[in-house]
CSV table of C-alpha atoms and ligand atoms in Angstrom, one decimal:
chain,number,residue,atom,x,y,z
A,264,UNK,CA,303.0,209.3,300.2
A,265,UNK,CA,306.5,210.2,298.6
A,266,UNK,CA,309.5,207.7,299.6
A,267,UNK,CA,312.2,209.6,300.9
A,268,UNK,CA,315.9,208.3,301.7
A,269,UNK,CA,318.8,210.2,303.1
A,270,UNK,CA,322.5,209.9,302.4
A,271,UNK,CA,324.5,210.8,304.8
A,272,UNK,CA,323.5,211.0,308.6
A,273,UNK,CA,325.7,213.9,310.1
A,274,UNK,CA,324.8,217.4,311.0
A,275,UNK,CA,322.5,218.1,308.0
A,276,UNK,CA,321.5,214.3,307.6
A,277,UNK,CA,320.2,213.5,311.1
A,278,UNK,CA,317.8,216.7,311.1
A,279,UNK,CA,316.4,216.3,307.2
A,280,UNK,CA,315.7,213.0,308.7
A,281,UNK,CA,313.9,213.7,311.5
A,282,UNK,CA,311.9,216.4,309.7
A,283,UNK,CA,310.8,213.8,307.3
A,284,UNK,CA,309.3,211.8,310.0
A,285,UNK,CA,307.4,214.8,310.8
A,286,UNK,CA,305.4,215.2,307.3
A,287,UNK,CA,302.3,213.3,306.4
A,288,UNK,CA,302.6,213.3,302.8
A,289,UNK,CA,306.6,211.8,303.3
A,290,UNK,CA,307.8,208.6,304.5
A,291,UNK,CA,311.3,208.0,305.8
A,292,UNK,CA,312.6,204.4,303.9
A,293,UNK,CA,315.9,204.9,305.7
A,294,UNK,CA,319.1,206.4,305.9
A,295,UNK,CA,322.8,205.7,305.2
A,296,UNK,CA,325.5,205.5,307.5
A,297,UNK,CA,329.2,204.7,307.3
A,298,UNK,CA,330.2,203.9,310.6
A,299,UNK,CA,328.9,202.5,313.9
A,300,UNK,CA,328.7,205.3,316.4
A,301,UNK,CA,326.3,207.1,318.6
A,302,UNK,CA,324.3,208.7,316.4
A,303,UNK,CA,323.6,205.8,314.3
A,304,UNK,CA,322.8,203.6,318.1
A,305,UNK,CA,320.2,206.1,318.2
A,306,UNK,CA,318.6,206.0,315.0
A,307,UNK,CA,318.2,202.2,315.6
A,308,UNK,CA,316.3,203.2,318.9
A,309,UNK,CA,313.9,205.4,317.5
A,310,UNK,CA,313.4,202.7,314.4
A,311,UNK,CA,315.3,204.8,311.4
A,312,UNK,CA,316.3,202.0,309.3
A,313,UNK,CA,320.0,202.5,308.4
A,314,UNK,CA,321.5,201.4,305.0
A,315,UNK,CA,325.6,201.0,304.1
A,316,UNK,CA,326.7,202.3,301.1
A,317,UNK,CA,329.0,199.3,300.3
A,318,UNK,CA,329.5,195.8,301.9
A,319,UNK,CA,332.1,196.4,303.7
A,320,UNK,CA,330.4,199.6,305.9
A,321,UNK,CA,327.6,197.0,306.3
A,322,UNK,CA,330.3,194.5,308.2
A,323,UNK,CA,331.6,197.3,310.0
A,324,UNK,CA,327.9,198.6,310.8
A,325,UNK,CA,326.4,194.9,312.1
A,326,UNK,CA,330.0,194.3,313.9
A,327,UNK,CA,329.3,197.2,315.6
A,328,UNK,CA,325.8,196.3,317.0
A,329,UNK,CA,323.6,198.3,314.0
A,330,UNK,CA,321.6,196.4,312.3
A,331,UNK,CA,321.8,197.2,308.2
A,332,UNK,CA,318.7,196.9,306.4
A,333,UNK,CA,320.7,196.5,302.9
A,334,UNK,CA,323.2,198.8,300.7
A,335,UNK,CA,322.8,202.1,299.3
A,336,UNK,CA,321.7,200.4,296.0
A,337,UNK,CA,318.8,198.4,298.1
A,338,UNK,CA,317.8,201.6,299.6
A,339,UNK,CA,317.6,203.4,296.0
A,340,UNK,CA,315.2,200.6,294.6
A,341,UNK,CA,312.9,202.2,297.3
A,342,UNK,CA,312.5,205.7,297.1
A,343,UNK,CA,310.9,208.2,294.9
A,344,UNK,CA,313.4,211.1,296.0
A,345,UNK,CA,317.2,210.8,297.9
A,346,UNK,CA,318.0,213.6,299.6
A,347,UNK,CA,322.2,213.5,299.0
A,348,UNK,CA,323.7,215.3,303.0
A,349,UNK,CA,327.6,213.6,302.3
A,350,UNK,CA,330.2,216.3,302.9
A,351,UNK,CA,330.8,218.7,300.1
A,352,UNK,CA,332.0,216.9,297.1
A,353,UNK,CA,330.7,213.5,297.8
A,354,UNK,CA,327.4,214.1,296.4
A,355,UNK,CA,328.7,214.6,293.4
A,356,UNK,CA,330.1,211.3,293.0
A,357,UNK,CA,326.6,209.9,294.0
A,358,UNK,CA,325.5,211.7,291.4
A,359,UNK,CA,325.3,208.9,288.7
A,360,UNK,CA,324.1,206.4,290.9
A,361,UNK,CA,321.0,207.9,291.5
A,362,UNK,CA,320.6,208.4,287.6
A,363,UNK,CA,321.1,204.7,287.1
A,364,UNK,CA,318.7,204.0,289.8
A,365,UNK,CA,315.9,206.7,288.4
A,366,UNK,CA,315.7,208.8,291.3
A,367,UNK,CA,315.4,212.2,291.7
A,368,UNK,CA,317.9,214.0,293.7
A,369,UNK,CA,318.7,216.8,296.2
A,370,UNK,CA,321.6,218.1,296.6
A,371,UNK,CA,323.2,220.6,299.9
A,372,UNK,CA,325.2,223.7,298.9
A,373,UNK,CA,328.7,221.8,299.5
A,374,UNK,CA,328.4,220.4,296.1
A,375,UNK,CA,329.1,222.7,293.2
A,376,UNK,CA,326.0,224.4,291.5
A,377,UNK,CA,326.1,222.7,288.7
A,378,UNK,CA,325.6,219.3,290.1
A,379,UNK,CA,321.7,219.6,289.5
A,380,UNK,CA,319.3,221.0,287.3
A,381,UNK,CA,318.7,224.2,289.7
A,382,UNK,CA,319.7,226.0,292.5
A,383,UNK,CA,317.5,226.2,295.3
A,384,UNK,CA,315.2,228.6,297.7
A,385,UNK,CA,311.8,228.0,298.9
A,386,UNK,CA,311.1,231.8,299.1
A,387,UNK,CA,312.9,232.8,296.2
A,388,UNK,CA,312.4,230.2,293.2
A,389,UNK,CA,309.8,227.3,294.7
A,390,UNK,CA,307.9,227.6,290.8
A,391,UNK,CA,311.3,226.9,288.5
A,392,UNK,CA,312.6,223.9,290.7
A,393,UNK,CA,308.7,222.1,290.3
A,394,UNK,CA,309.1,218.9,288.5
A,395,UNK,CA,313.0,219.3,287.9
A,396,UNK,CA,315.3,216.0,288.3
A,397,UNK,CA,317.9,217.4,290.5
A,398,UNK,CA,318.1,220.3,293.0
A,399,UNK,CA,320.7,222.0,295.2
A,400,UNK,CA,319.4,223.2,298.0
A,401,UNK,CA,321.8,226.2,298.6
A,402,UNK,CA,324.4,226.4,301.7
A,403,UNK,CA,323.7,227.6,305.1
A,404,UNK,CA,324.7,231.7,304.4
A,405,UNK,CA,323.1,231.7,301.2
A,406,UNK,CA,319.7,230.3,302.6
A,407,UNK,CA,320.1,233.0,305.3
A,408,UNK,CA,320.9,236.0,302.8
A,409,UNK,CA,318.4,235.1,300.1
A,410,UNK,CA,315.4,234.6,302.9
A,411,UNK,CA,316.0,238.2,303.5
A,412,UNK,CA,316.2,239.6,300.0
A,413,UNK,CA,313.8,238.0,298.6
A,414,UNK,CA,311.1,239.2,301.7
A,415,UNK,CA,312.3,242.4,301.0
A,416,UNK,CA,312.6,242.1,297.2
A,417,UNK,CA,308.9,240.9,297.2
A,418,UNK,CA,307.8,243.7,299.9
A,419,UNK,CA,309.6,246.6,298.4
A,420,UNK,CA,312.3,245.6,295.8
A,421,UNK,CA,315.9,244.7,296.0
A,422,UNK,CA,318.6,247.1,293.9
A,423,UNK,CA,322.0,246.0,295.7
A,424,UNK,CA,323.4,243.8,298.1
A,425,UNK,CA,326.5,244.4,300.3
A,426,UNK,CA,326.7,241.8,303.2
A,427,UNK,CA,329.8,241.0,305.6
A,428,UNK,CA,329.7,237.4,306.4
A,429,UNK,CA,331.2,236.5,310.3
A,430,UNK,CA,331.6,232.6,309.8
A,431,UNK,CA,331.3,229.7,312.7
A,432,UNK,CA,334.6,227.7,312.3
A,433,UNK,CA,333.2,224.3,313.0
A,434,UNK,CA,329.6,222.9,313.9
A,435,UNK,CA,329.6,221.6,317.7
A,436,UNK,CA,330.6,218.1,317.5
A,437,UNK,CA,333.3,218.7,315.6
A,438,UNK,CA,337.1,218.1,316.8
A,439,UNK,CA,339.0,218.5,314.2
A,440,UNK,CA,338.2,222.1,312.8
A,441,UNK,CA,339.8,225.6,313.7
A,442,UNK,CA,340.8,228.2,313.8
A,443,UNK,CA,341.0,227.8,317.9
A,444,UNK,CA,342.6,231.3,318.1
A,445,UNK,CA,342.4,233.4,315.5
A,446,UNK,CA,340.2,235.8,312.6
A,447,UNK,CA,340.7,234.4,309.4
A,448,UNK,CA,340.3,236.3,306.6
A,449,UNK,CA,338.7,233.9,304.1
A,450,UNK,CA,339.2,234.5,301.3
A,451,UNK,CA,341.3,237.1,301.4
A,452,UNK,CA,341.0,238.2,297.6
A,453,UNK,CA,337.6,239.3,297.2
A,454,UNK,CA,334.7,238.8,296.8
A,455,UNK,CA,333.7,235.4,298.7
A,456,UNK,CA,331.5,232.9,297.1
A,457,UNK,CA,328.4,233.6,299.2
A,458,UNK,CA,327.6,236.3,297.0
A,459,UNK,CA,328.4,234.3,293.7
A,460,UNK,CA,326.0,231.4,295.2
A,461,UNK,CA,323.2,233.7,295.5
A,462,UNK,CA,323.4,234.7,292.0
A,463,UNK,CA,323.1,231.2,291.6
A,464,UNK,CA,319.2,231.8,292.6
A,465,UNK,CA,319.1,235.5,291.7
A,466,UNK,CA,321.1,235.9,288.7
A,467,UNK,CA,320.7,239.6,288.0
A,468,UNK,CA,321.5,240.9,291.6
A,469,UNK,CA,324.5,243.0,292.3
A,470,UNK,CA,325.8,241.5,295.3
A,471,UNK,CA,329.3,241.6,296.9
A,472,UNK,CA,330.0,239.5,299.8
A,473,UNK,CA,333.3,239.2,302.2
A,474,UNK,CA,333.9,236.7,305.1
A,475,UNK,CA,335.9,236.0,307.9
A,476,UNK,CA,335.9,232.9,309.9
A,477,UNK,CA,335.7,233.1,314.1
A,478,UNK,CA,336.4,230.6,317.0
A,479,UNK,CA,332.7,230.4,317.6
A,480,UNK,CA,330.6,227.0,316.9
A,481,UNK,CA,327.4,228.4,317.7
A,482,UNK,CA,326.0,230.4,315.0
A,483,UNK,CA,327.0,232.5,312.0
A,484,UNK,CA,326.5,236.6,311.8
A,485,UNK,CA,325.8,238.9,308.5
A,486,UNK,CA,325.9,242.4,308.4
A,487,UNK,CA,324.2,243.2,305.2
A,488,UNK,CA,324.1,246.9,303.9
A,489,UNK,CA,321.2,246.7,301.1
A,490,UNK,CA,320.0,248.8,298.4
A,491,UNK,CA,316.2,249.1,298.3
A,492,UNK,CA,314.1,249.8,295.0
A,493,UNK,CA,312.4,253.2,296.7
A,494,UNK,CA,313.1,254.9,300.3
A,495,UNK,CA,310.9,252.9,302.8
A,496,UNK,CA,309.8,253.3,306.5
A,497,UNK,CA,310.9,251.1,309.3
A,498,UNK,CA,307.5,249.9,309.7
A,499,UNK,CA,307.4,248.7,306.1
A,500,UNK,CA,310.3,246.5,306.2
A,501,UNK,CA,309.4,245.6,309.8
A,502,UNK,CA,305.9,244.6,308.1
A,503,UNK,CA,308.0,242.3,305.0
A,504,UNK,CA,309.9,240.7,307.5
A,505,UNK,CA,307.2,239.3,309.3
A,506,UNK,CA,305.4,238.3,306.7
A,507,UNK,CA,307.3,235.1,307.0
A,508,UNK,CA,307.4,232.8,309.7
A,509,UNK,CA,310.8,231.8,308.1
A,510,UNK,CA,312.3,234.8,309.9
A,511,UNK,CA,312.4,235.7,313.7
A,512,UNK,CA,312.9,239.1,314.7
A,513,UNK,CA,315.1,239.3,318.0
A,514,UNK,CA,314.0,242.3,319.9
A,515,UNK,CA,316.9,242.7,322.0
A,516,UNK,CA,315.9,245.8,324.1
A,517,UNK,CA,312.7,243.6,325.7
A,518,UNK,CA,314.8,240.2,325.6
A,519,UNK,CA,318.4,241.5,326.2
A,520,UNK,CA,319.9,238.9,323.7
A,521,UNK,CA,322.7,240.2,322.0
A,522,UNK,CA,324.8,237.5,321.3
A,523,UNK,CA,324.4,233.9,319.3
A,524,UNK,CA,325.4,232.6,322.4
A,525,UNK,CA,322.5,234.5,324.0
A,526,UNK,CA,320.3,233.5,321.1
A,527,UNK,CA,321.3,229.6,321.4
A,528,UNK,CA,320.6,229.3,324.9
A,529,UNK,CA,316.9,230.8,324.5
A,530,UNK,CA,316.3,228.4,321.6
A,531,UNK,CA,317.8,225.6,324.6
A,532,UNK,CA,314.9,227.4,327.4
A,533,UNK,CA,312.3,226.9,324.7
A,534,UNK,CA,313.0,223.0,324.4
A,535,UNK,CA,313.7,223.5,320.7
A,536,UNK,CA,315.0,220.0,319.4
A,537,UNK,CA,318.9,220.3,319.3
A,538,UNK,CA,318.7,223.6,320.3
A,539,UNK,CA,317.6,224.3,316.8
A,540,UNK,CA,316.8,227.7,315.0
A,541,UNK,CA,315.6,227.1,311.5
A,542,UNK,CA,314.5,230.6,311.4
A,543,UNK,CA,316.8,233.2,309.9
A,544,UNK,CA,317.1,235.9,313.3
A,545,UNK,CA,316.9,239.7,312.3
A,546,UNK,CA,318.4,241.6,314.9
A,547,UNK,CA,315.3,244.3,315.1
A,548,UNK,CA,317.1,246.9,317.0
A,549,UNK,CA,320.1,247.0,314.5
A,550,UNK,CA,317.9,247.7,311.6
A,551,UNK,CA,318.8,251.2,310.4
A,552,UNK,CA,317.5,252.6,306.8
A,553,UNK,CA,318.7,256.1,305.6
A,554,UNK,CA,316.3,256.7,302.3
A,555,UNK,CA,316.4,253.4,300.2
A,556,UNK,CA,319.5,252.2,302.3
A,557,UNK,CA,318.9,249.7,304.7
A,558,UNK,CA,321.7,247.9,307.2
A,559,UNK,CA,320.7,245.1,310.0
A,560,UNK,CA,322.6,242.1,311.8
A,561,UNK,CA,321.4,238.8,311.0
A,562,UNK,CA,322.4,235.5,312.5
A,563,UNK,CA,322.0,231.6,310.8
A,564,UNK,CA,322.0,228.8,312.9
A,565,UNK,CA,324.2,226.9,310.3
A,566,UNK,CA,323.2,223.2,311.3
A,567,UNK,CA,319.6,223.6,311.0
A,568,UNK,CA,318.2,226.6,308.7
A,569,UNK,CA,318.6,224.1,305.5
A,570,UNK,CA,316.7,221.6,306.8
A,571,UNK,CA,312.9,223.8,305.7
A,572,UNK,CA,314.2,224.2,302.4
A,573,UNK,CA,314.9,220.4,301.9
A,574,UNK,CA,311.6,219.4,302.5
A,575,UNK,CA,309.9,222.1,300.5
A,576,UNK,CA,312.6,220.5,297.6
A,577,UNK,CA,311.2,217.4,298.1
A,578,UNK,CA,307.4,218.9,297.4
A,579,UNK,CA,308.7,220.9,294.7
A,580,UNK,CA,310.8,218.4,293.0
A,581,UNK,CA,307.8,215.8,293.4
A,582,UNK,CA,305.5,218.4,292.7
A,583,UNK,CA,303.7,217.6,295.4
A,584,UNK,CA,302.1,221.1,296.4
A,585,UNK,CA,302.1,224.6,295.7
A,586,UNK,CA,304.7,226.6,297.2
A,587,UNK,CA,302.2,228.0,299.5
A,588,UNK,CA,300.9,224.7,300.5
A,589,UNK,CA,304.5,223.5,301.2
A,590,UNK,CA,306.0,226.2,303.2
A,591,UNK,CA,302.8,226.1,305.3
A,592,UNK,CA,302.8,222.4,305.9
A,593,UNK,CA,306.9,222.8,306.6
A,594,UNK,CA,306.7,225.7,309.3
A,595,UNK,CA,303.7,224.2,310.9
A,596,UNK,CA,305.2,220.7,311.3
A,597,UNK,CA,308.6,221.9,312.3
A,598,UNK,CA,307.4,224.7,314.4
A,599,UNK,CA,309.1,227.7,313.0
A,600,UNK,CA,307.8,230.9,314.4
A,601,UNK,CA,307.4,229.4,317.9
A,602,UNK,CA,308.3,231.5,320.5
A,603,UNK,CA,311.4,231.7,322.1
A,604,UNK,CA,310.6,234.1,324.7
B,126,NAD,P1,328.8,216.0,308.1
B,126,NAD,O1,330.2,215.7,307.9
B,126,NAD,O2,328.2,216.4,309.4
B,126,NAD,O3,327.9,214.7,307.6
B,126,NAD,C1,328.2,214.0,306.5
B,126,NAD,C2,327.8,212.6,306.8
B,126,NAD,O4,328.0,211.8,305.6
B,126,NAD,C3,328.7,212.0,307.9
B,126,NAD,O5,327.9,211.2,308.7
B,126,NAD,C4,329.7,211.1,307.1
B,126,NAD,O6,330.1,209.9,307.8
B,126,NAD,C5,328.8,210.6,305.9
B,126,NAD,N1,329.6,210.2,304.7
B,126,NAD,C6,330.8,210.5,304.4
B,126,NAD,N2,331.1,209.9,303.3
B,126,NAD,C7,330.0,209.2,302.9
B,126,NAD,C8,329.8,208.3,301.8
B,126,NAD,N3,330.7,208.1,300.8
B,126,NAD,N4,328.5,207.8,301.7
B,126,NAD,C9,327.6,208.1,302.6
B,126,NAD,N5,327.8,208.8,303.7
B,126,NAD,C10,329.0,209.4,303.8
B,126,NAD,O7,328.4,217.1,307.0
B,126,NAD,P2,327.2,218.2,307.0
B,126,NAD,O8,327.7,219.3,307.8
B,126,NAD,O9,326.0,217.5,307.4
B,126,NAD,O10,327.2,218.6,305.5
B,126,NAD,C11,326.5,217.9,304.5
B,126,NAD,C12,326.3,218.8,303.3
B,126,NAD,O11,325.4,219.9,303.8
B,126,NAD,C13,327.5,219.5,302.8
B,126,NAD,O12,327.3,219.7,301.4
B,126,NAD,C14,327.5,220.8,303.5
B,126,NAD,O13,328.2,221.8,302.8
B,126,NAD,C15,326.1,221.1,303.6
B,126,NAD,N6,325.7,222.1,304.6
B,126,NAD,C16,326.3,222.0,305.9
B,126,NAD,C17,325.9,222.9,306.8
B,126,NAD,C18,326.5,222.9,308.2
B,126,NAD,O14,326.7,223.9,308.8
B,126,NAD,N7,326.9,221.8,308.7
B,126,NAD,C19,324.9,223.8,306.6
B,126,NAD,C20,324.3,223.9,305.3
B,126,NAD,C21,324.7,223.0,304.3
């Protein structure tokens, strides 16, 4: 049984969590929490024992009717593995303490890619992260686009990348983020990052990605124009893409859903935990290939599609399991590839 903490209980944090309790080869030691709100009330109910990182967040915590089980440095002395979910940047900063303490660690694609030993994709590059210190479990659109090419790269083989990235402004508890009425074009000067961060995985891919940012908290939307390594038939890449139970295909002639908003409220019908969609959704009906050109709509549920790869980090980093083994034991136990409709 590998001992697993989290740091950092917020969108990413709360669901790596409750995925833990899920595994049998994983126990949750607890999490860490800043603040005394309703989401840490709730992880005292279901009997997630919550950790401060300093003394003064512990006051704050047991003022405020949480119990704290100790401090961060309590909660290190426990674990085999932390899983690091503070916002972007903060990680790093955690970095050395989980040196000192002789823990391994995994990062989420806020930090910057050089803040662990590798970059990380369970489809993609499961065999180089096996055994490794540190990983970085890569951001929400990069787990979405590299699912895809690496499916396909495996299936038929991947030449070039052009993807078009429509971006959620905020996640759907949060008050503070826009834009409220506008596109923003972001960055303007191209290309965006996304691309750069799957090279961070796939070095030797030509890739160039651009992205806007929408008034939308839902979900985020590719369109990815992609170079195959031969001319291929529908059916084959149909075939690729459901070779994995890490992508859904959305038939939206027999379901009608043509929308994230559409999309979210099926995952909502379904009972899905937080309305979550781990799976990366191919639109079927937009997939169109011309020769060894191939263009489809994607969407990435943004708060939960992470959430696979950072327990398949955990096995890899622990090597724990094959990366068969692993990805089996993750979709069966989170129920990826369950329905919808
Ligand atoms: P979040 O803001 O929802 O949660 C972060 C949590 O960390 C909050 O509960 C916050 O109170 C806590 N925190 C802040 N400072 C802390 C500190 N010093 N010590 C301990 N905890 C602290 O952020 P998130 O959206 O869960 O993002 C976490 C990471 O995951 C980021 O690197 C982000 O880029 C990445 N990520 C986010 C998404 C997404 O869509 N939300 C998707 C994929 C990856």
């Amino acid at each position: 049984m590998v001992r697993v903490g989290v740091n950092g209980y917020g969108t990413i944090g709360k669901r790596v969590a409750d995925a833990i309790l899920k595994q049998d080869d994983m126990e949750l030691v607890g999490v860490v929490k800043t603040r005394p709100d309703y989401s840490a009330l709730q992880a005292v109910r279901r009997g997630i024992r919550i950790y401060a990182p300093d003394a003064e967040s512990a006051r704050k915590l047991e003022a405020g009717g949480v119990p704290v089980a100790g401090t961060i440095h309590d909660l290190l002395g426990q674990v085999d593995v932390i899983i690091d979910a503070t916002p972007g940047g903060v990680g790093a900063k955690y970095k050395p303490l989980y040196e000192e303490a002789g823990v391994k660690a995994i990062f989420q694609g806020g930090e910057e890619a050089d803040v662990a030993e590798a970059s990380f994709s369970s489809l993609c590059n499961y065999e180089q992260a096996v055994g490794k210190r540190s990983l970085r479990v890569v951001s929400c659109n990069t787990t979405g686009l590299l699912r895809l090419i690496c499916t396909l790269n495996k299936a038929i083989g991947v030449k070039s990348v052009r993807a078009t990235l429509v971006r959620r402004a905020a996640d759907p508890r949060e008050t503070k983020r826009g834009p409220v009425n506008s596109i923003n074009i972001s960055p303007v000067k191209l290309p965006s990052h996304h691309g750069e961060d799957v090279k961070t995985v796939l070095p030797g891919l030509d890739i160039v990605t651009a992205a806007v940012v929408v008034p939308t908290t839902l979900m985020h939307v590719h369109l990815v124009n992609l170079r195959l390594a031969r001319p291929a038939s529908l059916d084959e890449v149909l075939e690729a893409l459901q070779s994995t139970r890490r992508i859904m295909l959305v038939d939206s002639g027999r379901t009608g859903i043509k929308s994230t908003a559409e999309l979210i409220e099926a995952a909502r019908d379904a009972g899905r935990p937080r309305n979550d969609i781990p799976e990366l959704a191919v639109f079927k009906d937009s997939i169109t290939i011309n020769g060894d050109e191939l263009i489809l709509f994607q969407a990435v549920h943004q708060e939960s599609i992470v959430i696979p790869e950072n327990i398949d980090a955990v096995r890899a980093i622990m090597n724990m399991a094959s990366r068969e083994e692993s990805i089996r034991k993750t979709d069966e136990s989170l129920g990826l590839g369950t329905p919808l409709w």
